Amino acid sequence: MKVAVRTLCEFAARTGDLDIRYTPAPTAEQGIAGHRTLQQRRSGRYVSEYVLTGECMGIKLSGRADGYDPEAGRLEEIKTHRGDLARLRPAQRALHWAQLRAYGALLCRQLGRASVELALVYYDLGRDRETRLTETAGADDLWQALEDLCRRYRDWAEQEVAHRARRDACLAGLQFPFPAFRPHQRPLAETVYRNARSGGRLLLEAPTGLGKTLGTLFPALMALARGGQDRVFYLTCRNTARALVLDAVARLRRAQPASAAWSLRVLELVARDDACEHPDKACHGDACPLARGFFDRLPAARQAAVEAGVLSRDRLARIAAEHAVCPYFLAQEMARWCDLVVADVNRMFDQSALLHALVLQNQWQATVLVDEAHNLVDRARGMYSVRLSQQRLLRVRRTAPPPLRAPLARVARAWQALARSEPAQHPVFLEPGPPRALVAGLQLLVSALGDYLAEQPPDRPLQELLFDSVAFLKLAERFGDHSLCEYHRPGRGQATLTLHNLVPADFLRERFAAAHSVLLFSATLTPGVYHRDLLGLPADTAFTRLPSPFSADQLRLCFTPDISTRKPDRAQSLRPIADLIARQFRERPGHYLAFFSSFDYLTAVADTLAEHWPEVPQRRQTPGLTEAGRAAFLAPFREPGAGVAFAVLGGIFGKGIDLPGEQLIGAFVATLGLPPFDAWHEQLRQRLERRFGAGYDYAYRIPGLQKVAQAAGRVIRTPRDRGVIWLIDDRFTRPEVRSLLPQWWFSTPAPGA
């Protein structure tokens, strides 16, 4: 079995407490930059990223030491940090030494050396200071220590090799759980299989009704076995979608012959807030009982988890409780050992993405499937955007302990200086980026907060300020033409500074490059070049559109060439739209959804309908709807009766809900869904125009019409459904707009579609 040295040490050399103190760790990018800084300072024949391989006790080991100086006979391992090195816990330092000594053992065996000098170098990024700890070790002693680690790992390794063989045998003969594929589901499965086997990058528009969950998961698992791949990551943009994947796994398992051994480890990864048993406690042994002795109890919990097979959130929580370990960090551990990981997209794409880190560390051949991928542009923008609040700083400052008063005062002065230089209350965009004085003050504050919180009981306001400041600094360091710095001061002491991400491609490109194969699929991915450009997929990324299982015969598509929903024309549009809704309802009573661009517009049309057509039953989405309010809004659809439900386009009722058959027989969409023509979107349009030459389409038209397609797509959900869609605006008749809508809606495709 092959294993990375780092993985070996993290498995076999960790003991004692889980200790995740509230200290600012460098980002991966900062760590790489810090390593490069020190490596460039070394002289002579120093070799950076020195490759080491070898076999110990039947385990093939590999890794890269940060540097080797053959003249000095010195092997280096560099660890970057911020703040006081004394905060590093003994268990963490012991893990660092274990890794370096393992590298030393491989180097002595690889070069035939009798001994080597080992240097563990800690580099403080904030102070540009390195601390070097050294020892000279003999080859025999180092090899014996490596054997001890491998001995602890060997039983597990043998178990993993046997599991891999059983898994591949199981998946190679995987049976589809239904007698036949749905219409066009077989081409979907074949496309996914070919992409996974060939290591491709594919944008796949797969319309509603194809059975995308099974149609993508089934072939990806078959390719996992037949292509010698390591992992499948099934990533979703909604929490509820994870349940669909786990249900598909259960269906696959039930469909296999009784004689076939089922051997597939599945993990549902959830957010810390959803998994943590003690959210009021800090993540270290002095505060949380589940962190105390975590690594001593982890082996038994890990073994129980792999034997469980499918680790849903609830099942993993039960195993964690039985072994008195933290369920969230047990899940983090099991992400290393499960074949299929079902998780939110942030686990692969955000700044601290666990799955991306594991792929790099273990050099996995991973298949990445992204469901509802049309959401990824906005989700990724959110992952790489952050807002800093002056109010939060001022609240903390009022009750701050003495050690924090000076750094807090410095940041407060930087806010005041910014207010003097930008006195206007309306939002402004700062060039060339975040103010240097504020960034410098935050760097000192982060260091002070980290030092203080490492030794003190949990303090939520201080922790939140620390997290916000660290997030801001991380993105400030990578500020570029993909970013926008917005300053807003609605009142005294109420300023905010926001770093907006405009082009996620610059952050996601390396995530996609690390995967063996990538499949992004959704019912609305047209045009593919939009998603390729904004997400950072390579130029040779393919785009495929599968036929819909539905036909234009199921749908009556209606246009209103005489109605404009542009803002200046909305007052004149109220009565015509209300009359249209009433006429359609009288013609065919039933359940309808009516979508509008804002709550104000929605209310105005609904009021007009109530005034002139009071016999038409109606209900309205309201701002800030609770879960109970959402359920109450949806409940009438599932009951006999009729009515018009008014909703905001792009909101919770425009996607992710299934209302087949008579539950929904029509939709009115009285907007193109275009984002507001405000200063922010104009900045976005200009940046996208400069980079891609398609500013208006990328900033306005395409995102808007995706919302239209999603909302109107609620009407036809099965091959038996019949319904009507009213597209209410004269612009819907234009060819450039029609070409961006689902083409199966039209009996004659749009030109060039």
GROMACS .gro file of C-alpha atoms in nm, residues 316-585:
model
  270
  316LEU     CA    1  -2.155   0.908   1.283
  317ALA     CA    2  -2.285   1.106   1.582
  318ARG     CA    3  -2.390   0.781   1.752
  319ILE     CA    4  -2.046   0.626   1.697
  320ALA     CA    5  -1.878   0.940   1.830
  321ALA     CA    6  -2.098   0.933   2.140
  322GLU     CA    7  -2.018   0.566   2.205
  323HIS     CA    8  -1.647   0.646   2.204
  324ALA     CA    9  -1.667   0.991   2.367
  325VAL     CA   10  -1.501   1.176   2.079
  326CYS     CA   11  -1.598   1.490   1.892
  327PRO     CA   12  -1.831   1.396   1.601
  328TYR     CA   13  -1.715   1.686   1.384
  329PHE     CA   14  -1.347   1.595   1.404
  330LEU     CA   15  -1.424   1.225   1.376
  331ALA     CA   16  -1.589   1.312   1.043
  332GLN     CA   17  -1.278   1.507   0.941
  333GLU     CA   18  -1.074   1.194   1.011
  334MET     CA   19  -1.312   0.966   0.823
  335ALA     CA   20  -1.286   1.187   0.513
  336ARG     CA   21  -0.943   1.023   0.476
  337TRP     CA   22  -1.082   0.671   0.467
  338CYS     CA   23  -1.418   0.684   0.288
  339ASP     CA   24  -1.463   0.608  -0.081
  340LEU     CA   25  -1.758   0.841  -0.140
  341VAL     CA   26  -1.781   1.173   0.042
  342VAL     CA   27  -2.107   1.367   0.018
  343ALA     CA   28  -2.059   1.728   0.120
  344ASP     CA   29  -2.127   2.092   0.052
  345VAL     CA   30  -1.929   2.252  -0.230
  346ASN     CA   31  -1.728   2.457   0.020
  347ARG     CA   32  -1.545   2.140   0.131
  348MET     CA   33  -1.365   2.137  -0.202
  349PHE     CA   34  -1.362   2.502  -0.303
  350ASP     CA   35  -1.336   2.742  -0.009
  351GLN     CA   36  -1.019   2.883   0.144
  352SER     CA   37  -0.973   2.602   0.398
  353ALA     CA   38  -1.125   2.319   0.191
  354LEU     CA   39  -1.063   1.986   0.363
  355LEU     CA   40  -1.113   1.768   0.056
  356HIS     CA   41  -0.879   1.975  -0.159
  357ALA     CA   42  -0.609   1.949   0.110
  358LEU     CA   43  -0.651   1.570   0.132
  359VAL     CA   44  -0.626   1.532  -0.246
  360LEU     CA   45  -0.298   1.721  -0.248
  361GLN     CA   46  -0.156   1.549   0.060
  362ASN     CA   47  -0.236   1.196  -0.056
  363GLN     CA   48  -0.207   1.254  -0.432
  364TRP     CA   49  -0.549   1.098  -0.478
  365GLN     CA   50  -0.711   1.038  -0.811
  366ALA     CA   51  -1.044   1.198  -0.720
  367THR     CA   52  -1.363   1.230  -0.923
  368VAL     CA   53  -1.548   1.552  -0.837
  369LEU     CA   54  -1.921   1.576  -0.910
  370VAL     CA   55  -2.092   1.912  -0.851
  371ASP     CA   56  -2.472   1.908  -0.846
  372GLU     CA   57  -2.676   2.221  -0.923
  373ALA     CA   58  -2.353   2.373  -1.050
  374HIS     CA   59  -2.529   2.687  -1.178
  375ASN     CA   60  -2.512   2.804  -0.814
  376LEU     CA   61  -2.136   2.769  -0.791
  377VAL     CA   62  -2.047   3.112  -0.931
  378ASP     CA   63  -2.241   3.295  -0.660
  379ARG     CA   64  -2.142   3.047  -0.390
  380ALA     CA   65  -1.774   3.084  -0.477
  381ARG     CA   66  -1.798   3.463  -0.479
  382GLY     CA   67  -1.930   3.437  -0.126
  383MET     CA   68  -1.647   3.204  -0.020
  384TYR     CA   69  -1.390   3.463  -0.126
  385SER     CA   70  -1.566   3.776   0.000
  386VAL     CA   71  -1.558   3.919   0.353
  387ARG     CA   72  -1.703   4.217   0.541
  388LEU     CA   73  -1.531   4.401   0.826
  389SER     CA   74  -1.747   4.597   1.073
  390GLN     CA   75  -1.638   4.905   1.266
  391GLN     CA   76  -1.926   4.853   1.510
  392ARG     CA   77  -1.797   4.510   1.614
  393LEU     CA   78  -1.454   4.654   1.688
  394LEU     CA   79  -1.600   4.940   1.894
  395ARG     CA   80  -1.820   4.705   2.098
  396VAL     CA   81  -1.523   4.484   2.182
  397ARG     CA   82  -1.306   4.783   2.262
  398ARG     CA   83  -1.543   4.909   2.533
  399THR     CA   84  -1.483   4.602   2.750
  400ALA     CA   85  -1.142   4.492   2.621
  401PRO     CA   86  -0.886   4.347   2.865
  402PRO     CA   87  -0.566   4.554   2.913
  403PRO     CA   88  -0.340   4.346   2.681
  404LEU     CA   89  -0.570   4.422   2.385
  405ARG     CA   90  -0.637   4.791   2.438
  406ALA     CA   91  -0.339   4.926   2.242
  407PRO     CA   92  -0.388   4.711   1.925
  408LEU     CA   93  -0.763   4.780   1.934
  409ALA     CA   94  -0.696   5.154   1.963
  410ARG     CA   95  -0.464   5.139   1.661
  411VAL     CA   96  -0.731   4.975   1.445
  412ALA     CA   97  -0.990   5.224   1.572
  413ARG     CA   98  -0.766   5.512   1.462
  414ALA     CA   99  -0.731   5.354   1.119
  415TRP     CA  100  -1.112   5.346   1.088
  416GLN     CA  101  -1.128   5.714   1.190
  417ALA     CA  102  -0.864   5.809   0.934
  418LEU     CA  103  -1.063   5.627   0.667
  419ALA     CA  104  -1.377   5.818   0.767
  420ARG     CA  105  -1.193   6.150   0.732
  421SER     CA  106  -1.064   6.060   0.387
  422GLU     CA  107  -1.399   5.922   0.267
  423PRO     CA  108  -1.665   6.136   0.439
  424ALA     CA  109  -1.955   6.051   0.205
  425GLN     CA  110  -2.224   5.824   0.343
  426HIS     CA  111  -2.298   5.642   0.017
  427PRO     CA  112  -2.086   5.336  -0.075
  428VAL     CA  113  -1.754   5.405  -0.248
  429PHE     CA  114  -1.502   5.172  -0.407
  430LEU     CA  115  -1.147   5.217  -0.282
  431GLU     CA  116  -0.855   5.205  -0.519
  432PRO     CA  117  -0.611   5.037  -0.535
  433GLY     CA  118  -0.754   4.827  -0.251
  434PRO     CA  119  -0.791   4.802   0.128
  435PRO     CA  120  -0.620   5.086   0.324
  436ARG     CA  121  -0.267   4.995   0.428
  437ALA     CA  122  -0.298   5.150   0.775
  438LEU     CA  123  -0.603   4.939   0.853
  439VAL     CA  124  -0.438   4.623   0.724
  440ALA     CA  125  -0.125   4.689   0.933
  441GLY     CA  126  -0.335   4.750   1.242
  442LEU     CA  127  -0.532   4.430   1.186
  443GLN     CA  128  -0.213   4.226   1.156
  444LEU     CA  129  -0.100   4.341   1.500
  445LEU     CA  130  -0.448   4.294   1.643
  446VAL     CA  131  -0.471   3.938   1.511
  447SER     CA  132  -0.140   3.850   1.674
  448ALA     CA  133  -0.250   4.003   2.006
  449LEU     CA  134  -0.589   3.832   1.996
  450GLY     CA  135  -0.428   3.498   1.921
  451ASP     CA  136  -0.186   3.531   2.211
  452TYR     CA  137  -0.462   3.633   2.450
  453LEU     CA  138  -0.721   3.371   2.350
  454ALA     CA  139  -0.465   3.090   2.362
  455GLU     CA  140  -0.440   3.131   2.738
  456GLN     CA  141  -0.789   3.250   2.831
  457PRO     CA  142  -1.137   3.091   2.855
  458PRO     CA  143  -1.352   3.115   2.541
  459ASP     CA  144  -1.474   3.468   2.469
  460ARG     CA  145  -1.720   3.475   2.179
  461PRO     CA  146  -1.696   3.850   2.094
  462LEU     CA  147  -1.317   3.832   2.082
  463GLN     CA  148  -1.326   3.511   1.880
  464GLU     CA  149  -1.566   3.660   1.627
  465LEU     CA  150  -1.348   3.968   1.591
  466LEU     CA  151  -1.046   3.743   1.543
  467PHE     CA  152  -1.218   3.531   1.278
  468ASP     CA  153  -1.339   3.838   1.087
  469SER     CA  154  -0.995   3.999   1.098
  470VAL     CA  155  -0.813   3.685   0.987
  471ALA     CA  156  -1.058   3.631   0.700
  472PHE     CA  157  -1.016   3.991   0.588
  473LEU     CA  158  -0.635   3.972   0.598
  474LYS     CA  159  -0.630   3.648   0.401
  475LEU     CA  160  -0.825   3.802   0.115
  476ALA     CA  161  -0.645   4.137   0.140
  477GLU     CA  162  -0.317   3.956   0.071
  478ARG     CA  163  -0.460   3.822  -0.257
  479PHE     CA  164  -0.638   4.138  -0.362
  480GLY     CA  165  -0.630   4.186  -0.739
  481ASP     CA  166  -0.844   4.258  -1.042
  482HIS     CA  167  -1.075   3.977  -0.930
  483SER     CA  168  -1.158   4.185  -0.620
  484LEU     CA  169  -1.342   4.501  -0.527
  485CYS     CA  170  -1.303   4.696  -0.202
  486GLU     CA  171  -1.624   4.870  -0.096
  487TYR     CA  172  -1.643   5.124   0.189
  488HIS     CA  173  -1.978   5.226   0.336
  489ARG     CA  174  -2.042   5.460   0.628
  490PRO     CA  175  -2.416   5.504   0.689
  491GLY     CA  176  -2.350   5.676   1.022
  492ARG     CA  177  -2.089   5.758   1.284
  493GLY     CA  178  -1.913   5.443   1.401
  494GLN     CA  179  -2.110   5.226   1.158
  495ALA     CA  180  -1.864   5.188   0.871
  496THR     CA  181  -1.809   4.862   0.689
  497LEU     CA  182  -1.531   4.756   0.456
  498THR     CA  183  -1.612   4.471   0.219
  499LEU     CA  184  -1.377   4.277  -0.005
  500HIS     CA  185  -1.597   4.144  -0.285
  501ASN     CA  186  -1.487   3.865  -0.511
  502LEU     CA  187  -1.597   3.927  -0.869
  503VAL     CA  188  -1.420   3.645  -1.056
  504PRO     CA  189  -1.395   3.320  -0.855
  505ALA     CA  190  -1.183   3.166  -1.132
  506ASP     CA  191  -0.859   3.296  -0.981
  507PHE     CA  192  -0.926   3.099  -0.661
  508LEU     CA  193  -1.096   2.788  -0.800
  509ARG     CA  194  -0.857   2.713  -1.087
  510GLU     CA  195  -0.615   2.521  -0.868
  511ARG     CA  196  -0.902   2.327  -0.707
  512PHE     CA  197  -1.017   2.195  -1.042
  513ALA     CA  198  -0.660   2.122  -1.151
  514ALA     CA  199  -0.603   1.898  -0.847
  515ALA     CA  200  -0.891   1.664  -0.930
  516HIS     CA  201  -0.859   1.366  -1.163
  517SER     CA  202  -1.191   1.443  -1.327
  518VAL     CA  203  -1.455   1.712  -1.283
  519LEU     CA  204  -1.822   1.704  -1.373
  520LEU     CA  205  -2.039   2.010  -1.315
  521PHE     CA  206  -2.403   1.940  -1.391
  522SER     CA  207  -2.732   2.123  -1.368
  523ALA     CA  208  -3.054   2.177  -1.560
  524THR     CA  209  -2.938   2.534  -1.640
  525LEU     CA  210  -2.574   2.566  -1.751
  526THR     CA  211  -2.626   2.750  -2.080
  527PRO     CA  212  -2.400   2.900  -2.202
  528GLY     CA  213  -2.116   2.675  -2.093
  529VAL     CA  214  -1.849   2.934  -2.168
  530TYR     CA  215  -1.993   3.159  -1.895
  531HIS     CA  216  -1.933   2.897  -1.626
  532ARG     CA  217  -1.598   2.794  -1.773
  533ASP     CA  218  -1.469   3.150  -1.764
  534LEU     CA  219  -1.599   3.253  -1.423
  535LEU     CA  220  -1.510   2.928  -1.246
  536GLY     CA  221  -1.159   2.894  -1.387
  537LEU     CA  222  -1.206   2.569  -1.573
  538PRO     CA  223  -0.945   2.499  -1.842
  539ALA     CA  224  -1.001   2.612  -2.200
  540ASP     CA  225  -1.053   2.254  -2.321
  541THR     CA  226  -1.345   2.196  -2.083
  542ALA     CA  227  -1.626   2.032  -2.278
  543PHE     CA  228  -1.991   2.140  -2.272
  544THR     CA  229  -2.264   1.887  -2.339
  545ARG     CA  230  -2.640   1.942  -2.341
  546LEU     CA  231  -2.854   1.630  -2.306
  547PRO     CA  232  -3.206   1.615  -2.453
  548SER     CA  233  -3.491   1.673  -2.213
  549PRO     CA  234  -3.727   1.386  -2.131
  550PHE     CA  235  -4.003   1.644  -2.171
  551SER     CA  236  -4.141   1.788  -2.492
  552ALA     CA  237  -4.294   2.116  -2.602
  553ASP     CA  238  -4.627   1.931  -2.632
  554GLN     CA  239  -4.645   1.924  -2.250
  555LEU     CA  240  -4.610   2.299  -2.222
  556ARG     CA  241  -4.801   2.601  -2.344
  557LEU     CA  242  -4.547   2.883  -2.362
  558CYS     CA  243  -4.698   3.231  -2.380
  559PHE     CA  244  -4.544   3.574  -2.440
  560THR     CA  245  -4.662   3.932  -2.380
  561PRO     CA  246  -4.503   4.153  -2.649
  562ASP     CA  247  -4.714   4.452  -2.532
  563ILE     CA  248  -4.610   4.446  -2.163
  564SER     CA  249  -4.286   4.593  -2.027
  565THR     CA  250  -4.168   4.520  -1.672
  566ARG     CA  251  -3.886   4.774  -1.687
  567LYS     CA  252  -3.882   4.994  -1.379
  568PRO     CA  253  -4.024   5.309  -1.547
  569ASP     CA  254  -4.310   5.101  -1.695
  570ARG     CA  255  -4.415   4.903  -1.388
  571ALA     CA  256  -4.702   5.125  -1.279
  572GLN     CA  257  -4.860   5.083  -1.624
  573SER     CA  258  -4.802   4.707  -1.616
  574LEU     CA  259  -4.999   4.633  -1.296
  575ARG     CA  260  -5.348   4.608  -1.444
  576PRO     CA  261  -5.248   4.417  -1.762
  577ILE     CA  262  -5.058   4.160  -1.555
  578ALA     CA  263  -5.344   4.122  -1.305
  579ASP     CA  264  -5.592   4.078  -1.591
  580LEU     CA  265  -5.368   3.819  -1.756
  581ILE     CA  266  -5.338   3.617  -1.433
  582ALA     CA  267  -5.714   3.630  -1.377
  583ARG     CA  268  -5.788   3.529  -1.737
  584GLN     CA  269  -5.554   3.230  -1.718
  585PHE     CA  270  -5.696   3.125  -1.381
   0.00000   0.00000   0.00000
